[in-house]
PDB file of C-alpha atoms in Angstrom:
ATOM      1  CA  MET P  14      -5.802  12.460  17.108  1.00 60.00           C
ATOM      2  CA  SER P  15      -4.709  12.465  13.677  1.00 84.00           C
ATOM      3  CA  SER P  16      -1.594  13.529  11.713  1.00 92.00           C
ATOM      4  CA  ARG P  17      -0.355  13.657   8.156  1.00 94.00           C
ATOM      5  CA  PHE P  18       3.026  13.959   7.232  1.00 95.00           C
ATOM      6  CA  SER P  19       4.211  13.902   2.877  1.00 94.00           C
ATOM      7  CA  ILE P  20       7.035  11.380   2.202  1.00 96.00           C
ATOM      8  CA  ALA P  21       8.975  12.736  -0.830  1.00 95.00           C
ATOM      9  CA  THR P  22       9.661  10.212  -3.408  1.00 94.00           C
ATOM     10  CA  PRO P  23      11.102   9.957  -6.878  1.00 93.00           C
ATOM     11  CA  LEU P  24       7.297   8.698  -7.695  1.00 93.00           C
ATOM     12  CA  GLY P  25       6.007  11.938  -5.966  1.00 94.00           C
ATOM     13  CA  ASN P  26       4.599  12.332  -2.764  1.00 96.00           C
ATOM     14  CA  PHE P  27       2.557  10.092  -0.971  1.00 96.00           C
ATOM     15  CA  ILE P  28       0.446  10.889   2.135  1.00 96.00           C
ATOM     16  CA  ALA P  29       1.341   9.123   5.463  1.00 97.00           C
ATOM     17  CA  GLU P  30      -1.878   9.522   7.935  1.00 97.00           C
ATOM     18  CA  TYR P  31      -1.521   8.193  11.674  1.00 97.00           C
ATOM     19  CA  SER P  32      -4.062   7.738  14.242  1.00 96.00           C
ATOM     20  CA  GLU P  33      -3.059   7.273  17.811  1.00 94.00           C
ATOM     21  CA  ASN P  34      -2.395   3.497  17.387  1.00 96.00           C
ATOM     22  CA  GLY P  35      -0.419   3.754  14.021  1.00 97.00           C
ATOM     23  CA  LEU P  36      -0.292   4.094  10.240  1.00 98.00           C
ATOM     24  CA  ALA P  37      -3.635   4.505   9.399  1.00 97.00           C
ATOM     25  CA  GLY P  38      -3.530   5.261   5.654  1.00 97.00           C
ATOM     26  CA  LEU P  39      -1.063   6.175   3.113  1.00 97.00           C
ATOM     27  CA  SER P  40      -2.143   7.999  -0.390  1.00 95.00           C
ATOM     28  CA  PHE P  41      -0.709   7.709  -3.490  1.00 94.00           C
ATOM     29  CA  PRO P  42       0.355  10.841  -5.213  1.00 91.00           C
ATOM     30  CA  ASP P  43      -1.932  10.548  -8.111  1.00 58.00           C
ATOM     31  CA  ARG P  44      -4.779  10.812  -5.319  1.00 49.00           C
ATOM     32  CA  LYS P  45      -5.704  14.174  -4.102  1.00 47.00           C
ATOM     33  CA  PRO P  46      -5.647  14.266  -0.218  1.00 44.00           C
ATOM     34  CA  ASP P  47      -8.284  15.653   1.647  1.00 46.00           C
ATOM     35  CA  SER P  48      -5.041  18.338   3.063  1.00 43.00           C
ATOM     36  CA  PRO P  49      -2.192  19.666   1.773  1.00 43.00           C
ATOM     37  CA  ASP P  50       1.186  17.957   1.614  1.00 39.00           C
ATOM     38  CA  HIS P  51       2.286  18.828   4.978  1.00 46.00           C
ATOM     39  CA  GLU P  52       2.599  18.301   8.256  1.00 48.00           C
ATOM     40  CA  THR P  53      -1.177  18.664   9.864  1.00 46.00           C
ATOM     41  CA  GLY P  54      -3.261  18.107  12.889  1.00 45.00           C
ATOM     42  CA  GLU P  55      -1.494  18.595  16.403  1.00 44.00           C
ATOM     43  CA  PRO P  56       1.012  21.705  16.604  1.00 50.00           C
ATOM     44  CA  LYS P  57       3.226  19.307  18.984  1.00 71.00           C
ATOM     45  CA  ILE P  58       3.785  15.910  17.037  1.00 81.00           C
ATOM     46  CA  SER P  59       4.516  13.050  19.492  1.00 90.00           C
ATOM     47  CA  PRO P  60       8.155  11.232  19.787  1.00 93.00           C
ATOM     48  CA  LYS P  61       5.620   7.975  19.026  1.00 95.00           C
ATOM     49  CA  VAL P  62       4.255   9.493  15.933  1.00 95.00           C
ATOM     50  CA  ARG P  63       7.642  10.992  14.956  1.00 94.00           C
ATOM     51  CA  ASP P  64       9.180   7.453  15.081  1.00 97.00           C
ATOM     52  CA  TRP P  65       6.173   5.977  13.158  1.00 97.00           C
ATOM     53  CA  HIS P  66       6.637   8.173  10.202  1.00 97.00           C
ATOM     54  CA  ARG P  67      10.646   7.444  10.200  1.00 97.00           C
ATOM     55  CA  ILE P  68       9.976   3.816   9.936  1.00 98.00           C
ATOM     56  CA  THR P  69       7.365   4.282   7.562  1.00 98.00           C
ATOM     57  CA  LYS P  70       9.834   6.568   5.098  1.00 98.00           C
ATOM     58  CA  THR P  71      11.890   3.993   5.273  1.00 98.00           C
ATOM     59  CA  ALA P  72       9.749   1.360   4.452  1.00 98.00           C
ATOM     60  CA  LEU P  73       8.219   2.853   1.626  1.00 98.00           C
ATOM     61  CA  LYS P  74      11.033   4.194   0.175  1.00 97.00           C
ATOM     62  CA  ASN P  75      12.905   0.612   0.346  1.00 96.00           C
ATOM     63  CA  MET P  76       9.856  -0.721  -1.601  1.00 96.00           C
ATOM     64  CA  LEU P  77       9.989   1.999  -4.307  1.00 96.00           C
ATOM     65  CA  ASP P  78      14.117   1.161  -4.568  1.00 95.00           C
ATOM     66  CA  GLY P  79      13.014  -2.540  -5.173  1.00 94.00           C
ATOM     67  CA  HIS P  80      13.819  -3.586  -1.385  1.00 95.00           C
ATOM     68  CA  GLU P  81      11.977  -5.805   1.343  1.00 94.00           C
ATOM     69  CA  PRO P  82      11.128  -3.231   3.934  1.00 95.00           C
ATOM     70  CA  LYS P  83      12.865  -4.856   7.417  1.00 94.00           C
ATOM     71  CA  GLU P  84      10.643  -2.927   9.683  1.00 97.00           C
ATOM     72  CA  LEU P  85       7.131  -1.847   9.231  1.00 97.00           C
ATOM     73  CA  PRO P  86       5.416   1.272  11.685  1.00 98.00           C
ATOM     74  CA  PRO P  87       2.567  -0.083  13.944  1.00 98.00           C
ATOM     75  CA  LEU P  88      -0.202  -0.614  11.390  1.00 98.00           C
ATOM     76  CA  ASP P  89      -4.099   0.853  12.295  1.00 98.00           C
ATOM     77  CA  LEU P  90      -6.239  -1.449  10.345  1.00 97.00           C
ATOM     78  CA  GLN P  91      -9.862  -0.137  10.061  1.00 95.00           C
ATOM     79  CA  GLY P  92     -12.526  -2.334   8.431  1.00 96.00           C
ATOM     80  CA  THR P  93     -14.496  -4.999   9.043  1.00 97.00           C
ATOM     81  CA  GLU P  94     -13.105  -8.695  11.057  1.00 98.00           C
ATOM     82  CA  PHE P  95     -13.003  -9.731   7.145  1.00 98.00           C
ATOM     83  CA  GLN P  96     -11.038  -7.130   5.284  1.00 98.00           C
ATOM     84  CA  LYS P  97      -8.741  -7.286   8.393  1.00 98.00           C
ATOM     85  CA  ASN P  98      -8.071 -11.056   7.841  1.00 98.00           C
ATOM     86  CA  VAL P  99      -7.497 -10.109   4.282  1.00 98.00           C
ATOM     87  CA  TRP P 100      -5.465  -7.784   5.017  1.00 98.00           C
ATOM     88  CA  ARG P 101      -3.146  -9.962   7.768  1.00 98.00           C
ATOM     89  CA  ALA P 102      -3.024 -12.367   4.555  1.00 98.00           C
ATOM     90  CA  MET P 103      -2.017 -10.139   2.096  1.00 97.00           C
ATOM     91  CA  LEU P 104       0.999  -8.852   4.608  1.00 97.00           C
ATOM     92  CA  LYS P 105       2.298 -13.010   4.882  1.00 97.00           C
ATOM     93  CA  ILE P 106       2.732 -12.599   0.929  1.00 97.00           C
ATOM     94  CA  PRO P 107       6.529 -12.619   0.223  1.00 95.00           C
ATOM     95  CA  TYR P 108       8.281  -9.636  -1.994  1.00 95.00           C
ATOM     96  CA  GLY P 109       8.309 -10.517  -5.007  1.00 94.00           C
ATOM     97  CA  LYS P 110       5.754 -13.299  -4.846  1.00 95.00           C
ATOM     98  CA  THR P 111       1.913 -13.019  -5.765  1.00 95.00           C
ATOM     99  CA  LYS P 112      -1.257 -15.095  -5.006  1.00 96.00           C
ATOM    100  CA  SER P 113      -4.863 -14.913  -6.766  1.00 95.00           C
ATOM    101  CA  TYR P 114      -7.566 -13.411  -5.264  1.00 96.00           C
ATOM    102  CA  GLY P 115      -8.772 -17.027  -5.305  1.00 96.00           C
ATOM    103  CA  GLU P 116      -5.519 -18.206  -3.169  1.00 97.00           C
ATOM    104  CA  VAL P 117      -6.121 -15.299  -0.256  1.00 97.00           C
ATOM    105  CA  ALA P 118      -9.902 -16.219   0.202  1.00 97.00           C
ATOM    106  CA  LYS P 119      -8.604 -19.951   0.971  1.00 97.00           C
ATOM    107  CA  ALA P 120      -6.046 -18.359   3.214  1.00 97.00           C
ATOM    108  CA  VAL P 121      -8.570 -16.949   5.203  1.00 98.00           C
ATOM    109  CA  GLY P 122     -10.924 -19.877   5.529  1.00 97.00           C
ATOM    110  CA  LYS P 123     -13.552 -18.226   2.584  1.00 97.00           C
ATOM    111  CA  PRO P 124     -12.870 -19.862  -0.697  1.00 96.00           C
ATOM    112  CA  LYS P 125     -15.813 -18.930  -2.258  1.00 96.00           C
ATOM    113  CA  ALA P 126     -15.265 -15.135  -1.068  1.00 96.00           C
ATOM    114  CA  VAL P 127     -13.170 -14.238  -4.198  1.00 95.00           C
ATOM    115  CA  ARG P 128     -15.031 -10.932  -4.785  1.00 95.00           C
ATOM    116  CA  ALA P 129     -15.563  -9.928  -1.515  1.00 97.00           C
ATOM    117  CA  VAL P 130     -11.264 -10.107  -1.114  1.00 96.00           C
ATOM    118  CA  GLY P 131     -11.272  -8.286  -4.067  1.00 94.00           C
ATOM    119  CA  GLY P 132     -13.251  -5.474  -2.470  1.00 95.00           C
ATOM    120  CA  ALA P 133     -11.160  -6.016   0.773  1.00 97.00           C
ATOM    121  CA  CYS P 134      -8.272  -5.061  -1.869  1.00 95.00           C
ATOM    122  CA  GLY P 135      -9.996  -2.117  -2.768  1.00 94.00           C
ATOM    123  CA  ALA P 136     -10.979  -0.879   1.071  1.00 96.00           C
ATOM    124  CA  ASN P 137      -6.712  -1.433   1.942  1.00 96.00           C
ATOM    125  CA  SER P 138      -6.100   2.686   3.199  1.00 96.00           C
ATOM    126  CA  ILE P 139      -2.359   1.524   3.424  1.00 97.00           C
ATOM    127  CA  PRO P 140      -1.449   0.125  -0.073  1.00 95.00           C
ATOM    128  CA  VAL P 141       2.122  -0.307  -1.016  1.00 96.00           C
ATOM    129  CA  LEU P 142       3.082  -1.588   2.686  1.00 97.00           C
ATOM    130  CA  VAL P 143       0.013  -4.101   3.195  1.00 97.00           C
ATOM    131  CA  PRO P 144       0.831  -4.812  -0.175  1.00 96.00           C
ATOM    132  CA  CYS P 145      -2.763  -5.452  -2.053  1.00 95.00           C
ATOM    133  CA  HIS P 146      -0.633  -4.729  -5.596  1.00 95.00           C
ATOM    134  CA  ARG P 147       0.433  -8.893  -4.825  1.00 96.00           C
ATOM    135  CA  VAL P 148      -3.253  -9.639  -5.350  1.00 95.00           C
ATOM    136  CA  LEU P 149      -3.530 -10.877  -8.673  1.00 93.00           C
ATOM    137  CA  ALA P 150      -6.885 -12.733 -10.966  1.00 90.00           C
ATOM    138  CA  ALA P 151      -6.883 -16.002 -11.925  1.00 85.00           C
ATOM    139  CA  ASN P 152      -4.643 -16.836 -14.018  1.00 82.00           C
ATOM    140  CA  ASN P 153      -1.672 -14.423 -13.466  1.00 81.00           C
ATOM    141  CA  LYS P 154      -3.923 -11.746 -14.773  1.00 84.00           C
ATOM    142  CA  ILE P 155      -3.523  -7.920 -13.413  1.00 85.00           C
ATOM    143  CA  GLY P 156      -6.858  -7.455 -11.789  1.00 83.00           C
ATOM    144  CA  GLY P 157      -7.885  -4.240 -10.625  1.00 83.00           C
ATOM    145  CA  PHE P 158      -6.442  -1.596  -8.112  1.00 86.00           C
ATOM    146  CA  GLY P 159      -7.865   1.174  -6.265  1.00 80.00           C
ATOM    147  CA  SER P 160      -5.036   3.669  -7.052  1.00 81.00           C
ATOM    148  CA  GLY P 161      -4.759   3.046 -11.148  1.00 83.00           C
ATOM    149  CA  LEU P 162      -3.584  -0.271 -12.866  1.00 87.00           C
ATOM    150  CA  GLY P 163      -0.342   1.689 -13.683  1.00 87.00           C
ATOM    151  CA  TRP P 164       0.450   2.363  -9.872  1.00 92.00           C
ATOM    152  CA  LYS P 165      -0.324  -1.848  -9.736  1.00 92.00           C
ATOM    153  CA  CYS P 166       1.918  -2.599 -12.551  1.00 92.00           C
ATOM    154  CA  LYS P 167       4.646  -0.407 -11.693  1.00 93.00           C
ATOM    155  CA  LEU P 168       5.112  -1.602  -7.786  1.00 95.00           C
ATOM    156  CA  LEU P 169       4.659  -5.428  -9.560  1.00 94.00           C
ATOM    157  CA  GLU P 170       7.599  -4.246 -11.781  1.00 93.00           C
ATOM    158  CA  ILE P 171      10.233  -2.729  -8.900  1.00 95.00           C
ATOM    159  CA  GLU P 172       9.284  -6.290  -7.320  1.00 95.00           C
ATOM    160  CA  GLY P 173      10.573  -8.074 -10.332  1.00 93.00           C
ATOM    161  CA  VAL P 174       6.810  -9.412 -11.031  1.00 91.00           C
ATOM    162  CA  SER P 175       5.325 -10.585 -13.995  1.00 82.00           C
ATOM    163  CA  PHE P 176       1.876 -11.195 -15.135  1.00 77.00           C
ATOM    164  CA  ALA P 177      -0.126 -11.670 -17.512  1.00 71.00           C
ATOM    165  CA  ASP P 178      -3.142  -9.649 -19.173  1.00 60.00           C
ATOM    166  CA  SER P 179      -3.614  -8.157 -22.564  1.00 46.00           C
ATOM    167  CA  ARG P 180      -5.142  -4.844 -21.180  1.00 50.00           C
ATOM    168  CA  VAL P 181      -1.630  -3.714 -19.847  1.00 49.00           C
ATOM    169  CA  ARG P 182       0.942  -3.876 -22.792  1.00 45.00           C
ATOM    170  CA  GLN P 183       3.833  -1.597 -20.769  1.00 41.00           C
ATOM    171  CA  PRO P 184       3.737  -0.489 -16.783  1.00 40.00           C
ATOM    172  CA  ARG P 185       3.424   3.298 -17.162  1.00 45.00           C
ATOM    173  CA  ARG P 186       6.401   5.210 -16.135  1.00 44.00           C
ATOM    174  CA  PHE P 187       5.982   7.682 -13.782  1.00 45.00           C
ATOM    175  CA  SER P 188       8.050  10.933 -13.166  1.00 41.00           C
ATOM    176  CA  ALA P 189       9.462  12.647 -10.160  1.00 41.00           C
ATOM    177  CA  GLY P 190       7.041  15.365  -9.098  1.00 38.00           C
ATOM    178  CA  ARG P 191       4.393  14.012 -11.218  1.00 35.00           C
ATOM    179  CA  SER P 192       0.715  14.484  -9.680  1.00 32.00           C
TER     180      SER P 192
END
């Protein structure tokens, strides 16, 4: 079972994908999803998935409005055990705060696995809600981001986080409906 729903925000339409276990994916508006921006999957959607989607919409909108979400839907984290450990560590980074790739590596008990932490961040299928944008490179530099540095900068800006990076002068401004 897989269901996809569009979530309209002032920054564009995100696509949320649900498995039978919870939220399994969240795509940024600037990515080209595999399906159209509307509900797909089984014609009859279970009340459980509808509830998860309501929670996801509220959490995403809170994040994009500059507020920490009070509740997240069940997360269906699909990856290796190491990746799941990294994603769980990212969920513990407080709203408006950051950690370095090295700090996350230490938090998961693999202090030398800094590059692997970066790879796990890049493999995160539920960005924004599993906050890989809160993981920065050494010396508070921006690092990379699978959906582009513009999105990472925007999410950090929304949370009031400052960072140092000569490659990024001004966070890119997004307008509603831009894809």
